[in-house]
mmCIF file of C-alpha atoms in Angstrom:
data_model
loop_
_atom_site.group_PDB
_atom_site.id
_atom_site.type_symbol
_atom_site.label_atom_id
_atom_site.label_comp_id
_atom_site.label_asym_id
_atom_site.label_seq_id
_atom_site.Cartn_x
_atom_site.Cartn_y
_atom_site.Cartn_z
ATOM 1 C CA UNK I 1 104.975 135.476 152.210
ATOM 2 C CA UNK I 2 101.614 134.478 153.683
ATOM 3 C CA UNK I 3 99.890 136.925 151.359
ATOM 4 C CA UNK I 4 101.649 135.360 148.363
ATOM 5 C CA UNK I 5 100.591 131.842 149.387
ATOM 6 C CA UNK I 6 97.025 133.004 149.869
ATOM 7 C CA UNK I 7 97.007 134.674 146.455
ATOM 8 C CA UNK I 8 98.477 131.539 144.869
ATOM 9 C CA UNK I 9 95.853 129.334 146.500
ATOM 10 C CA UNK I 10 92.940 131.488 145.398
ATOM 11 C CA UNK I 11 94.136 132.656 141.976
ATOM 12 C CA UNK I 12 96.700 130.240 140.551
ATOM 13 C CA UNK I 13 95.674 126.863 141.889
ATOM 14 C CA UNK I 14 92.108 126.967 140.451
ATOM 15 C CA UNK I 15 93.562 127.889 137.066
ATOM 16 C CA UNK I 16 95.991 124.965 137.247
ATOM 17 C CA UNK I 17 93.255 122.567 138.333
ATOM 18 C CA UNK I 18 90.939 123.717 135.552
ATOM 19 C CA UNK I 19 93.749 123.412 133.052
ATOM 20 C CA UNK I 20 94.506 119.875 134.150
ATOM 21 C CA UNK I 21 90.845 118.949 133.984
ATOM 22 C CA UNK I 22 90.671 120.276 130.440
ATOM 23 C CA UNK I 23 93.806 118.361 129.504
ATOM 24 C CA UNK I 24 92.478 115.115 130.941
ATOM 25 C CA UNK I 25 89.162 115.568 129.136
ATOM 26 C CA UNK I 26 90.949 116.203 125.847
ATOM 27 C CA UNK I 27 93.305 113.272 126.406
ATOM 28 C CA UNK I 28 90.462 110.933 127.283
ATOM 29 C CA UNK I 29 88.436 112.045 124.259
ATOM 30 C CA UNK I 30 91.458 111.490 122.017
ATOM 31 C CA UNK I 31 91.887 107.961 123.344
ATOM 32 C CA UNK I 32 88.219 107.204 122.737
ATOM 33 C CA UNK I 33 88.336 108.578 119.200
ATOM 34 C CA UNK I 34 91.457 106.539 118.458
ATOM 35 C CA UNK I 35 89.828 103.408 119.886
ATOM 36 C CA UNK I 36 86.685 103.832 117.824
ATOM 37 C CA UNK I 37 88.673 104.611 114.661
ATOM 38 C CA UNK I 38 90.704 101.417 115.147
ATOM 39 C CA UNK I 39 87.501 99.467 115.733
ATOM 40 C CA UNK I 40 86.005 100.927 112.553
ATOM 41 C CA UNK I 41 89.066 99.966 110.502
ATOM 42 C CA UNK I 42 89.095 96.465 111.969
ATOM 43 C CA UNK I 43 85.403 96.051 111.173
ATOM 44 C CA UNK I 44 85.817 97.130 107.548
ATOM 45 C CA UNK I 45 84.998 94.537 104.924
ATOM 46 C CA UNK I 46 88.158 93.076 103.447
ATOM 47 C CA UNK I 47 89.020 91.431 100.161
ATOM 48 C CA UNK I 48 92.160 89.296 100.347
ATOM 49 C CA UNK I 49 94.175 88.729 97.173
ATOM 50 C CA UNK I 50 96.521 85.768 97.451
ATOM 51 C CA UNK I 51 98.651 85.581 94.343
ATOM 52 C CA UNK I 52 102.086 85.587 92.784
ATOM 53 C CA UNK I 53 104.043 88.147 90.749
ATOM 54 C CA UNK I 54 101.105 88.598 88.373
ATOM 55 C CA UNK I 55 99.166 90.182 91.243
ATOM 56 C CA UNK I 56 102.158 91.703 93.038
ATOM 57 C CA UNK I 57 102.833 94.286 90.290
ATOM 58 C CA UNK I 58 106.143 92.674 89.367
ATOM 59 C CA UNK I 59 108.443 95.162 87.608
ATOM 60 C CA UNK I 60 106.048 98.048 88.246
ATOM 61 C CA UNK I 61 105.355 100.607 90.951
ATOM 62 C CA UNK I 62 102.835 98.981 93.271
ATOM 63 C CA UNK I 63 100.224 101.648 92.608
ATOM 64 C CA UNK I 64 100.176 100.730 88.897
ATOM 65 C CA UNK I 65 99.291 97.087 89.464
ATOM 66 C CA UNK I 66 95.807 95.776 88.820
ATOM 67 C CA UNK I 67 95.217 95.050 92.518
ATOM 68 C CA UNK I 68 95.895 98.688 93.433
ATOM 69 C CA UNK I 69 93.596 99.712 90.592
ATOM 70 C CA UNK I 70 90.962 97.367 92.014
ATOM 71 C CA UNK I 71 91.077 99.290 95.291
ATOM 72 C CA UNK I 72 90.510 102.521 93.390
ATOM 73 C CA UNK I 73 87.551 101.036 91.541
ATOM 74 C CA UNK I 74 86.021 99.682 94.738
ATOM 75 C CA UNK I 75 86.359 103.111 96.333
ATOM 76 C CA UNK I 76 84.562 104.650 93.362
ATOM 77 C CA UNK I 77 81.841 101.970 93.467
ATOM 78 C CA UNK I 78 81.126 102.155 97.203
ATOM 79 C CA UNK I 79 77.578 103.428 96.651
ATOM 80 C CA UNK I 80 76.713 100.625 94.221
ATOM 81 C CA UNK I 81 78.312 97.959 96.435
ATOM 82 C CA UNK I 82 76.727 99.330 99.575
ATOM 83 C CA UNK I 83 79.857 99.484 101.738
ATOM 84 C CA UNK I 84 83.547 100.312 101.513
ATOM 85 C CA UNK I 85 85.879 97.385 100.885
ATOM 86 C CA UNK I 86 89.563 97.285 101.788
ATOM 87 C CA UNK I 87 91.798 95.236 99.486
ATOM 88 C CA UNK I 88 94.578 93.343 101.254
ATOM 89 C CA UNK I 89 97.177 92.304 98.699
ATOM 90 C CA UNK I 90 99.101 89.336 100.112
ATOM 91 C CA UNK I 91 100.638 88.432 96.745
ATOM 92 C CA UNK I 92 104.333 87.586 96.541
ATOM 93 C CA UNK I 93 106.557 87.276 93.500
ATOM 94 C CA UNK I 94 107.558 83.640 93.028
ATOM 95 C CA UNK I 95 104.763 82.364 95.261
ATOM 96 C CA UNK I 96 103.569 78.792 94.774
ATOM 97 C CA UNK I 97 100.425 77.029 95.922
ATOM 98 C CA UNK I 98 102.451 75.398 98.721
ATOM 99 C CA UNK I 99 103.663 78.776 99.954
ATOM 100 C CA UNK I 100 100.212 80.281 99.679
ATOM 101 C CA UNK I 101 98.701 77.419 101.645
ATOM 102 C CA UNK I 102 101.268 77.865 104.406
ATOM 103 C CA UNK I 103 100.533 81.581 104.713
ATOM 104 C CA UNK I 104 96.767 81.503 104.346
ATOM 105 C CA UNK I 105 95.690 80.482 107.881
ATOM 106 C CA UNK I 106 97.529 83.418 109.438
ATOM 107 C CA UNK I 107 96.139 85.797 106.814
ATOM 108 C CA UNK I 108 92.590 84.622 107.459
ATOM 109 C CA UNK I 109 93.064 85.065 111.198
ATOM 110 C CA UNK I 110 94.627 88.498 110.848
ATOM 111 C CA UNK I 111 92.264 90.030 108.300
ATOM 112 C CA UNK I 112 88.999 88.036 108.559
ATOM 113 C CA UNK I 113 88.239 88.706 104.880
ATOM 114 C CA UNK I 114 84.744 88.452 103.483
ATOM 115 C CA UNK I 115 86.210 87.721 100.050
ATOM 116 C CA UNK I 116 89.304 85.766 99.006
ATOM 117 C CA UNK I 117 90.739 85.858 95.490
ATOM 118 C CA UNK I 118 93.230 83.070 94.770
ATOM 119 C CA UNK I 119 95.637 83.586 91.880
ATOM 120 C CA UNK I 120 98.206 80.827 92.202
ATOM 121 C CA UNK I 121 99.486 77.879 90.210
ATOM 122 C CA UNK I 122 101.615 79.531 87.543
ATOM 123 C CA UNK I 123 104.906 79.024 89.376
ATOM 124 C CA UNK I 124 104.010 75.437 90.201
ATOM 125 C CA UNK I 125 103.517 74.741 86.513
ATOM 126 C CA UNK I 126 106.563 76.704 85.353
ATOM 127 C CA UNK I 127 108.657 74.481 87.629
ATOM 128 C CA UNK I 128 107.070 71.347 86.225
ATOM 129 C CA UNK I 129 105.460 70.384 89.521
ATOM 130 C CA UNK I 130 103.068 67.470 89.768
ATOM 131 C CA UNK I 131 99.729 69.174 89.164
ATOM 132 C CA UNK I 132 97.966 66.837 91.553
ATOM 133 C CA UNK I 133 99.870 68.621 94.335
ATOM 134 C CA UNK I 134 98.830 71.961 92.878
ATOM 135 C CA UNK I 135 95.193 70.912 92.815
ATOM 136 C CA UNK I 136 95.357 69.588 96.369
ATOM 137 C CA UNK I 137 96.916 72.821 97.641
ATOM 138 C CA UNK I 138 94.368 75.007 95.861
ATOM 139 C CA UNK I 139 91.536 72.847 97.139
ATOM 140 C CA UNK I 140 92.721 73.225 100.701
ATOM 141 C CA UNK I 141 92.987 77.011 100.302
ATOM 142 C CA UNK I 142 89.427 77.171 99.023
ATOM 143 C CA UNK I 143 88.244 75.003 101.895
ATOM 144 C CA UNK I 144 90.002 77.112 104.526
ATOM 145 C CA UNK I 145 88.606 80.314 103.056
ATOM 146 C CA UNK I 146 85.069 78.979 102.879
ATOM 147 C CA UNK I 147 85.290 77.581 106.398
ATOM 148 C CA UNK I 148 86.289 81.069 107.537
ATOM 149 C CA UNK I 149 83.087 82.414 105.964
ATOM 150 C CA UNK I 150 84.693 84.001 102.900
ATOM 151 C CA UNK I 151 83.433 83.944 99.342
ATOM 152 C CA UNK I 152 86.140 82.736 96.971
ATOM 153 C CA UNK I 153 87.119 83.628 93.420
ATOM 154 C CA UNK I 154 89.666 81.650 91.431
ATOM 155 C CA UNK I 155 91.925 83.149 88.769
ATOM 156 C CA UNK I 156 93.428 80.632 86.378
ATOM 157 C CA UNK I 157 96.476 80.936 84.169
ATOM 158 C CA UNK I 158 97.796 79.303 80.998
ATOM 159 C CA UNK I 159 101.367 78.348 80.150
ATOM 160 C CA UNK I 160 103.720 79.469 77.388
ATOM 161 C CA UNK I 161 103.512 77.278 74.302
ATOM 162 C CA UNK I 162 106.934 75.716 74.905
ATOM 163 C CA UNK I 163 105.492 73.771 77.845
ATOM 164 C CA UNK I 164 103.375 71.752 75.461
ATOM 165 C CA UNK I 165 99.604 71.575 74.984
ATOM 166 C CA UNK I 166 99.123 68.514 77.174
ATOM 167 C CA UNK I 167 100.601 70.048 80.330
ATOM 168 C CA UNK I 168 98.832 73.339 79.678
ATOM 169 C CA UNK I 169 95.505 71.531 79.252
ATOM 170 C CA UNK I 170 96.110 69.605 82.462
ATOM 171 C CA UNK I 171 96.633 72.867 84.341
ATOM 172 C CA UNK I 172 93.410 74.225 82.895
ATOM 173 C CA UNK I 173 91.551 71.154 84.127
ATOM 174 C CA UNK I 174 92.878 71.752 87.648
ATOM 175 C CA UNK I 175 91.093 75.091 87.801
ATOM 176 C CA UNK I 176 87.883 73.912 86.162
ATOM 177 C CA UNK I 177 87.588 70.896 88.482
ATOM 178 C CA UNK I 178 88.042 73.053 91.546
ATOM 179 C CA UNK I 179 85.524 75.622 90.368
ATOM 180 C CA UNK I 180 82.953 72.908 89.825
ATOM 181 C CA UNK I 181 83.704 71.011 93.031
ATOM 182 C CA UNK I 182 83.570 74.048 95.308
ATOM 183 C CA UNK I 183 81.132 76.157 93.287
ATOM 184 C CA UNK I 184 83.447 79.155 93.050
ATOM 185 C CA UNK I 185 83.514 81.682 90.188
ATOM 186 C CA UNK I 186 86.471 81.064 87.882
ATOM 187 C CA UNK I 187 88.271 83.004 85.204
ATOM 188 C CA UNK I 188 90.215 80.219 83.460
ATOM 189 C CA UNK I 189 92.805 82.622 81.968
ATOM 190 C CA UNK I 190 92.632 86.054 83.509
ATOM 191 C CA UNK I 191 95.526 87.337 81.359
ATOM 192 C CA UNK I 192 93.922 86.222 78.109
ATOM 193 C CA UNK I 193 93.409 89.735 76.766
ATOM 194 C CA UNK I 194 97.031 90.782 77.280
ATOM 195 C CA UNK I 195 99.289 87.716 77.330
ATOM 196 C CA UNK I 196 99.622 87.334 73.556
ATOM 197 C CA UNK I 197 100.143 91.021 72.827
ATOM 198 C CA UNK I 198 103.871 91.905 72.988
ATOM 199 C CA UNK I 199 103.005 95.584 73.418
ATOM 200 C CA UNK I 200 101.278 94.743 76.700
ATOM 201 C CA UNK I 201 104.021 92.560 78.153
ATOM 202 C CA UNK I 202 107.319 93.336 79.806
ATOM 203 C CA UNK I 203 110.593 92.309 78.175
ATOM 204 C CA UNK I 204 110.501 88.885 79.858
ATOM 205 C CA UNK I 205 107.264 88.098 77.947
ATOM 206 C CA UNK I 206 105.810 86.683 81.186
ATOM 207 C CA UNK I 207 104.635 89.717 83.125
ATOM 208 C CA UNK I 208 102.147 92.331 81.896
ATOM 209 C CA UNK I 209 103.332 95.928 81.721
ATOM 210 C CA UNK I 210 101.651 99.042 83.079
ATOM 211 C CA UNK I 211 99.449 99.486 80.008
ATOM 212 C CA UNK I 212 98.030 96.003 80.536
ATOM 213 C CA UNK I 213 96.976 96.495 84.152
ATOM 214 C CA UNK I 214 93.669 98.342 83.493
ATOM 215 C CA UNK I 215 92.705 95.621 81.011
ATOM 216 C CA UNK I 216 93.398 92.940 83.606
ATOM 217 C CA UNK I 217 91.329 94.860 86.139
ATOM 218 C CA UNK I 218 88.394 95.091 83.739
ATOM 219 C CA UNK I 219 88.574 91.341 83.186
ATOM 220 C CA UNK I 220 88.712 90.588 86.917
ATOM 221 C CA UNK I 221 85.912 93.054 87.609
ATOM 222 C CA UNK I 222 83.584 91.155 85.297
ATOM 223 C CA UNK I 223 84.209 88.068 87.423
ATOM 224 C CA UNK I 224 83.592 89.658 90.818
ATOM 225 C CA UNK I 225 81.103 92.447 90.171
ATOM 226 C CA UNK I 226 77.955 90.372 90.520
ATOM 227 C CA UNK I 227 79.099 88.859 93.802
ATOM 228 C CA UNK I 228 79.959 92.255 95.254
ATOM 229 C CA UNK I 229 76.781 94.038 94.200
ATOM 230 C CA UNK I 230 74.465 91.230 95.345
ATOM 231 C CA UNK I 231 76.265 90.486 98.627
ATOM 232 C CA UNK I 232 74.134 90.106 101.731
#
């Protein structure tokens, strides 16, 4: 029995101790790698898209929407831009400027985006909302984003003809006033190249189909490319 204990102490115990040391080293290294990977992800430059169904790929698989295609294009353009950019799509179908304004502070805190793209106002107008409220909400979203250090882009929309030219023109002025007041790049009608083509719209005649999404992306890219490639 004493011989067995002696053999265990001299032959088995060192092996166990060495094994445990190796395990602890591996475990500690894994924790460090995980920590640094999380830090790297958190430090990645983010582009926040705050929109409605037009940016939420309504009626389509998410990966077919123009925002998902934007992520693909940014990945392909990393060398030209100078850094990878992660797109955070916070768009919701049915979203209004009031809803977007309520959600934005938490989104800014969570993601700390360098860029914010605001695509809201269509649902306000479709519901016949007072456009002064729409303008006030959009203005506050721009202010919050700029105060957080983000560069802002504004995507405007136009209304179906049955809403009348006066109301449609008033909505257009909301976007143009904000762009001028806050000096933010604006596309006054980012669906212009697809909205009047029935072959590029879904059956509801309000939402672009899958074939339209690359065209929308190309339009949006023209708005944001200069900012991205000349960023500090």
